[in-house]
Amino acid sequence: MKNTLGDLNNHLFAQLEKLGDDDLTGEELESELKRTDAICDISEQIIKNGELQYKAMKHMDEYGYERQKAVPEMLEVHAGGGANHK
């Protein structure tokens, strides 16, 4: 799986659009709200993981660890500010 924080951002906005659908009522709305809660919980963990990768990368740069200068795939940003879609 090659997802990035840009992909996560796209998923979050897609869910926000679903919640804004005026045609959602009753059970459908309740289902989307539960789905949104699950997406938010998972997103929070993904973001924490990204923060940890970033901090580790920064630490390695600061203290001169021998490593390639590659950015973790999850943190990559490509031309136009979008995510890498392969």
mmCIF file of C-alpha atoms in Angstrom:
data_model
loop_
_atom_site.group_PDB
_atom_site.id
_atom_site.type_symbol
_atom_site.label_atom_id
_atom_site.label_comp_id
_atom_site.label_asym_id
_atom_site.label_seq_id
_atom_site.Cartn_x
_atom_site.Cartn_y
_atom_site.Cartn_z
ATOM 1 C CA MET A 1 0.000 0.000 0.000
ATOM 2 C CA LYS A 2 1.437 3.374 -0.981
ATOM 3 C CA ASN A 3 -0.785 5.947 0.681
ATOM 4 C CA THR A 4 0.376 9.407 1.652
ATOM 5 C CA LEU A 5 -0.950 12.124 3.911
ATOM 6 C CA GLY A 6 -2.278 13.727 0.728
ATOM 7 C CA ASP A 7 -4.406 10.638 0.130
ATOM 8 C CA LEU A 8 -5.694 10.853 3.679
ATOM 9 C CA ASN A 9 -6.601 14.480 3.108
ATOM 10 C CA ASN A 10 -8.586 13.493 0.007
ATOM 11 C CA HIS A 11 -10.479 10.799 1.940
ATOM 12 C CA LEU A 12 -11.321 13.224 4.728
ATOM 13 C CA PHE A 13 -12.714 15.798 2.327
ATOM 14 C CA ALA A 14 -14.701 13.102 0.486
ATOM 15 C CA GLN A 15 -16.304 12.078 3.781
ATOM 16 C CA LEU A 16 -17.038 15.694 4.614
ATOM 17 C CA GLU A 17 -18.847 16.015 1.295
ATOM 18 C CA LYS A 18 -20.913 12.908 2.107
ATOM 19 C CA LEU A 19 -21.957 14.434 5.415
ATOM 20 C CA GLY A 20 -23.030 17.582 3.587
ATOM 21 C CA ASP A 21 -25.474 15.629 1.410
ATOM 22 C CA ASP A 22 -28.935 17.066 2.175
ATOM 23 C CA ASP A 23 -30.558 13.853 0.922
ATOM 24 C CA LEU A 24 -29.120 11.814 3.812
ATOM 25 C CA THR A 25 -31.759 11.099 6.419
ATOM 26 C CA GLY A 26 -32.412 8.745 9.296
ATOM 27 C CA GLU A 27 -30.440 5.518 9.096
ATOM 28 C CA GLU A 28 -28.264 6.693 6.212
ATOM 29 C CA LEU A 29 -27.191 9.762 8.147
ATOM 30 C CA GLU A 30 -26.589 7.730 11.300
ATOM 31 C CA SER A 31 -24.488 5.266 9.290
ATOM 32 C CA GLU A 32 -22.381 8.070 7.777
ATOM 33 C CA LEU A 33 -21.856 9.608 11.208
ATOM 34 C CA LYS A 34 -20.559 6.261 12.549
ATOM 35 C CA ARG A 35 -18.354 5.914 9.481
ATOM 36 C CA THR A 36 -17.036 9.440 10.052
ATOM 37 C CA ASP A 37 -16.164 8.629 13.665
ATOM 38 C CA ALA A 38 -14.215 5.548 12.536
ATOM 39 C CA ILE A 39 -12.421 7.500 9.801
ATOM 40 C CA CYS A 40 -11.483 10.227 12.292
ATOM 41 C CA ASP A 41 -10.121 7.682 14.794
ATOM 42 C CA ILE A 42 -7.993 5.968 12.157
ATOM 43 C CA SER A 43 -6.895 9.299 10.675
ATOM 44 C CA GLU A 44 -5.663 10.454 14.054
ATOM 45 C CA GLN A 45 -3.406 7.393 14.314
ATOM 46 C CA ILE A 46 -2.126 7.859 10.753
ATOM 47 C CA ILE A 47 -1.293 11.494 11.489
ATOM 48 C CA LYS A 48 0.522 10.518 14.708
ATOM 49 C CA ASN A 49 2.514 7.965 12.714
ATOM 50 C CA GLY A 50 3.421 10.642 10.161
ATOM 51 C CA GLU A 51 4.499 12.993 12.936
ATOM 52 C CA LEU A 52 6.722 10.281 14.393
ATOM 53 C CA GLN A 53 8.327 9.595 11.010
ATOM 54 C CA TYR A 54 8.943 13.314 10.531
ATOM 55 C CA LYS A 55 10.473 13.707 14.007
ATOM 56 C CA ALA A 56 12.726 10.690 13.451
ATOM 57 C CA MET A 57 13.862 12.073 10.098
ATOM 58 C CA LYS A 58 14.557 15.475 11.663
ATOM 59 C CA HIS A 59 16.462 13.879 14.552
ATOM 60 C CA MET A 60 18.599 11.853 12.169
ATOM 61 C CA ASP A 61 19.430 14.977 10.162
ATOM 62 C CA GLU A 62 20.219 16.996 13.276
ATOM 63 C CA TYR A 63 22.565 14.404 14.766
ATOM 64 C CA GLY A 64 24.255 13.403 11.512
ATOM 65 C CA TYR A 65 23.109 9.824 11.170
ATOM 66 C CA GLU A 66 24.304 8.245 7.953
ATOM 67 C CA ARG A 67 21.167 7.772 5.888
ATOM 68 C CA GLN A 68 19.821 8.468 2.477
ATOM 69 C CA LYS A 69 18.025 11.799 2.277
ATOM 70 C CA ALA A 70 14.792 10.150 1.144
ATOM 71 C CA VAL A 71 11.576 11.358 2.691
ATOM 72 C CA PRO A 72 9.333 8.575 4.054
ATOM 73 C CA GLU A 73 6.843 7.703 1.327
ATOM 74 C CA MET A 74 3.907 8.639 3.552
ATOM 75 C CA LEU A 75 5.191 12.209 3.837
ATOM 76 C CA GLU A 76 5.917 12.766 0.144
ATOM 77 C CA VAL A 77 4.335 15.709 -1.649
ATOM 78 C CA HIS A 78 4.491 15.933 -5.428
ATOM 79 C CA ALA A 79 4.123 18.683 -8.028
ATOM 80 C CA GLY A 80 0.918 20.636 -7.607
ATOM 81 C CA GLY A 81 0.755 19.814 -3.888
ATOM 82 C CA GLY A 82 -1.166 16.611 -4.556
ATOM 83 C CA ALA A 83 -0.465 13.092 -3.443
ATOM 84 C CA ASN A 84 1.447 10.568 -5.483
ATOM 85 C CA HIS A 85 -1.089 8.517 -7.429
ATOM 86 C CA LYS A 86 0.364 5.421 -9.067
#
